[in-house]
C-alpha positions as protocol buffer text, in pm:
chain_id: "A"
residue {
  index: 1
  type: MET
  ca { x: 15 y: -8 z: -1 }
}
residue {
  index: 2
  type: ASN
  ca { x: 295 y: 258 z: 78 }
}
residue {
  index: 3
  type: GLN
  ca { x: 449 y: 149 z: -242 }
}
residue {
  index: 4
  type: ILE
  ca { x: 103 y: 277 z: -469 }
}
residue {
  index: 5
  type: ILE
  ca { x: 109 y: 561 z: -241 }
}
residue {
  index: 6
  type: ASN
  ca { x: 449 y: 667 z: -302 }
}
residue {
  index: 7
  type: GLN
  ca { x: 400 y: 609 z: -669 }
}
residue {
  index: 8
  type: ILE
  ca { x: 78 y: 798 z: -685 }
}
residue {
  index: 9
  type: VAL
  ca { x: 313 y: 1089 z: -496 }
}
residue {
  index: 10
  type: GLU
  ca { x: 599 y: 1089 z: -784 }
}
residue {
  index: 11
  type: PHE
  ca { x: 357 y: 1043 z: -1052 }
}
residue {
  index: 12
  type: LEU
  ca { x: 192 y: 1403 z: -929 }
}
residue {
  index: 13
  type: GLN
  ca { x: 499 y: 1531 z: -895 }
}
residue {
  index: 14
  type: GLN
  ca { x: 631 y: 1476 z: -1214 }
}
residue {
  index: 15
  type: GLY
  ca { x: 332 y: 1631 z: -1370 }
}
residue {
  index: 16
  type: ILE
  ca { x: 349 y: 1920 z: -1143 }
}
residue {
  index: 17
  type: ALA
  ca { x: 700 y: 1946 z: -1244 }
}
residue {
  index: 18
  type: TRP
  ca { x: 628 y: 1882 z: -1674 }
}
residue {
  index: 19
  type: ILE
  ca { x: 329 y: 2164 z: -1638 }
}
residue {
  index: 20
  type: PHE
  ca { x: 580 y: 2425 z: -1421 }
}
residue {
  index: 21
  type: ASN
  ca { x: 841 y: 2333 z: -1708 }
}
residue {
  index: 22
  type: PHE
  ca { x: 607 y: 2416 z: -1987 }
}
residue {
  index: 23
  type: PHE
  ca { x: 488 y: 2741 z: -1785 }
}
residue {
  index: 24
  type: LYS
  ca { x: 879 y: 2864 z: -1795 }
}
residue {
  index: 25
  type: LEU
  ca { x: 908 y: 2766 z: -2161 }
}
residue {
  index: 26
  type: ILE
  ca { x: 600 y: 2965 z: -2288 }
}
residue {
  index: 27
  type: TRP
  ca { x: 688 y: 3241 z: -2024 }
}
residue {
  index: 28
  type: THR
  ca { x: 1050 y: 3266 z: -2150 }
}
residue {
  index: 29
  type: TRP
  ca { x: 958 y: 3281 z: -2511 }
}
residue {
  index: 30
  type: SER
  ca { x: 682 y: 3497 z: -2483 }
}
residue {
  index: 31
  type: PHE
  ca { x: 896 y: 3760 z: -2263 }
}
residue {
  index: 32
  type: GLY
  ca { x: 1162 y: 3748 z: -2555 }
}
residue {
  index: 33
  type: GLN
  ca { x: 929 y: 3815 z: -2823 }
}
residue {
  index: 34
  type: ILE
  ca { x: 806 y: 4111 z: -2612 }
}
residue {
  index: 35
  type: ILE
  ca { x: 1152 y: 4255 z: -2558 }
}
residue {
  index: 36
  type: ALA
  ca { x: 1198 y: 4183 z: -2922 }
}
residue {
  index: 37
  type: ILE
  ca { x: 893 y: 4420 z: -3000 }
}
residue {
  index: 38
  type: PHE
  ca { x: 995 y: 4674 z: -2787 }
}
residue {
  index: 39
  type: GLN
  ca { x: 1379 y: 4673 z: -2951 }
}
residue {
  index: 40
  type: SER
  ca { x: 1253 y: 4773 z: -3259 }
}
residue {
  index: 41
  type: ASP
  ca { x: 1424 y: 5026 z: -3485 }
}
residue {
  index: 42
  type: TRP
  ca { x: 1073 y: 5251 z: -3501 }
}
residue {
  index: 43
  type: GLN
  ca { x: 1297 y: 5545 z: -3659 }
}
residue {
  index: 44
  type: SER
  ca { x: 1376 y: 5388 z: -3928 }
}
residue {
  index: 45
  type: LEU
  ca { x: 1006 y: 5195 z: -4038 }
}
residue {
  index: 46
  type: PRO
  ca { x: 743 y: 5351 z: -4250 }
}
residue {
  index: 47
  type: ILE
  ca { x: 436 y: 5476 z: -4105 }
}
residue {
  index: 48
  type: TRP
  ca { x: 197 y: 5189 z: -4181 }
}
residue {
  index: 49
  type: LYS
  ca { x: 500 y: 4998 z: -3976 }
}
residue {
  index: 50
  type: ILE
  ca { x: 473 y: 5218 z: -3720 }
}
residue {
  index: 51
  type: VAL
  ca { x: 95 y: 5233 z: -3695 }
}
residue {
  index: 52
  type: ILE
  ca { x: 107 y: 4833 z: -3686 }
}
residue {
  index: 53
  type: LEU
  ca { x: 404 y: 4807 z: -3413 }
}
residue {
  index: 54
  type: VAL
  ca { x: 178 y: 5060 z: -3203 }
}
residue {
  index: 55
  type: LEU
  ca { x: -125 y: 4856 z: -3270 }
}
residue {
  index: 56
  type: VAL
  ca { x: 77 y: 4563 z: -3158 }
}
residue {
  index: 57
  type: VAL
  ca { x: 242 y: 4730 z: -2828 }
}
residue {
  index: 58
  type: ILE
  ca { x: -151 y: 4860 z: -2756 }
}
residue {
  index: 59
  type: GLY
  ca { x: -239 y: 4461 z: -2792 }
}
residue {
  index: 60
  type: ILE
  ca { x: 45 y: 4314 z: -2591 }
}
residue {
  index: 61
  type: VAL
  ca { x: -42 y: 4610 z: -2343 }
}
residue {
  index: 62
  type: TYR
  ca { x: -407 y: 4476 z: -2317 }
}
residue {
  index: 63
  type: VAL
  ca { x: -340 y: 4128 z: -2317 }
}
residue {
  index: 64
  type: LEU
  ca { x: -88 y: 4168 z: -1988 }
}
residue {
  index: 65
  type: TYR
  ca { x: -381 y: 4372 z: -1834 }
}
residue {
  index: 66
  type: LYS
  ca { x: -600 y: 4092 z: -1865 }
}
residue {
  index: 67
  type: ALA
  ca { x: -343 y: 3825 z: -1732 }
}
residue {
  index: 68
  type: VAL
  ca { x: -271 y: 4088 z: -1404 }
}
residue {
  index: 69
  type: ARG
  ca { x: -643 y: 4113 z: -1336 }
}
residue {
  index: 70
  type: GLU
  ca { x: -664 y: 3698 z: -1355 }
}
residue {
  index: 71
  type: LEU
  ca { x: -396 y: 3626 z: -1151 }
}
residue {
  index: 72
  type: TRP
  ca { x: -518 y: 3925 z: -874 }
}
residue {
  index: 73
  type: ASP
  ca { x: -837 y: 3739 z: -911 }
}
residue {
  index: 74
  type: ALA
  ca { x: -668 y: 3398 z: -805 }
}
residue {
  index: 75
  type: ALA
  ca { x: -462 y: 3541 z: -565 }
}
residue {
  index: 76
  type: GLU
  ca { x: -784 y: 3693 z: -356 }
}
residue {
  index: 77
  type: LYS
  ca { x: -941 y: 3336 z: -386 }
}
residue {
  index: 78
  type: ILE
  ca { x: -644 y: 3128 z: -292 }
}
residue {
  index: 79
  type: LEU
  ca { x: -634 y: 3429 z: 7 }
}
residue {
  index: 80
  type: LYS
  ca { x: -993 y: 3329 z: 86 }
}
residue {
  index: 81
  type: ALA
  ca { x: -929 y: 3002 z: 64 }
}
residue {
  index: 82
  type: PHE
  ca { x: -641 y: 2967 z: 300 }
}
residue {
  index: 83
  type: ILE
  ca { x: -825 y: 3204 z: 533 }
}
residue {
  index: 84
  type: GLY
  ca { x: -1157 y: 2961 z: 502 }
}
residue {
  index: 85
  type: LEU
  ca { x: -901 y: 2625 z: 553 }
}
residue {
  index: 86
  type: LEU
  ca { x: -762 y: 2838 z: 872 }
}
residue {
  index: 87
  type: GLY
  ca { x: -1107 y: 2894 z: 995 }
}
residue {
  index: 88
  type: VAL
  ca { x: -1197 y: 2483 z: 989 }
}
residue {
  index: 89
  type: LEU
  ca { x: -931 y: 2430 z: 1130 }
}
residue {
  index: 90
  type: VAL
  ca { x: -1003 y: 2618 z: 1441 }
}
residue {
  index: 91
  type: THR
  ca { x: -1320 y: 2515 z: 1420 }
}
residue {
  index: 92
  type: ILE
  ca { x: -1238 y: 2176 z: 1433 }
}
residue {
  index: 93
  type: LEU
  ca { x: -957 y: 2201 z: 1752 }
}
residue {
  index: 94
  type: PRO
  ca { x: -1266 y: 2128 z: 2003 }
}
residue {
  index: 95
  type: TYR
  ca { x: -1340 y: 1787 z: 1853 }
}
residue {
  index: 96
  type: ILE
  ca { x: -991 y: 1681 z: 1839 }
}
residue {
  index: 97
  type: LEU
  ca { x: -917 y: 1799 z: 2184 }
}
residue {
  index: 98
  type: VAL
  ca { x: -1189 y: 1605 z: 2278 }
}
residue {
  index: 99
  type: ALA
  ca { x: -1086 y: 1291 z: 2079 }
}
residue {
  index: 100
  type: GLY
  ca { x: -758 y: 1332 z: 2315 }
}
residue {
  index: 101
  type: LEU
  ca { x: -911 y: 1356 z: 2621 }
}
residue {
  index: 102
  type: ILE
  ca { x: -1154 y: 1039 z: 2527 }
}
residue {
  index: 103
  type: ALA
  ca { x: -814 y: 826 z: 2372 }
}
residue {
  index: 104
  type: PHE
  ca { x: -617 y: 983 z: 2737 }
}
residue {
  index: 105
  type: GLY
  ca { x: -877 y: 903 z: 2963 }
}
residue {
  index: 106
  type: GLY
  ca { x: -933 y: 544 z: 2822 }
}
residue {
  index: 107
  type: SER
  ca { x: -597 y: 456 z: 2802 }
}
residue {
  index: 108
  type: TRP
  ca { x: -600 y: 532 z: 3197 }
}
residue {
  index: 109
  type: ILE
  ca { x: -859 y: 280 z: 3269 }
}
residue {
  index: 110
  type: ILE
  ca { x: -733 y: 42 z: 3099 }
}
residue {
  index: 111
  type: GLN
  ca { x: -384 y: 86 z: 3247 }
}
residue {
  index: 112
  type: ASN
  ca { x: -531 y: 198 z: 3591 }
}
residue {
  index: 113
  type: VAL
  ca { x: -855 y: 39 z: 3675 }
}
residue {
  index: 114
  type: ASN
  ca { x: -795 y: -344 z: 3772 }
}
residue {
  index: 115
  type: PHE
  ca { x: -1153 y: -553 z: 3876 }
}
């Protein structure tokens, strides 16, 4: 049983590592392209290419704004979930304490009471 759990955990770790490596690849490529567009020689371009370049920059800014908004919303949800988890942990603490007291009492009776 322990081996199956270890294999599942290892599979999950490999999957998460693959996802983050893929994310890193996309992130690196995308920002390389964004940096390249800003390093263009704007002065030597004809006016129609400058207009296209401005439209591209506006598109980049819009898409990055949407990405930041999504990231902010996700961070809010994660924080709310963490606070909810802490609330649940505090709520169940008395039950855990009572279970420990029952175990302690049962153990004391088993070890010390003789009929």
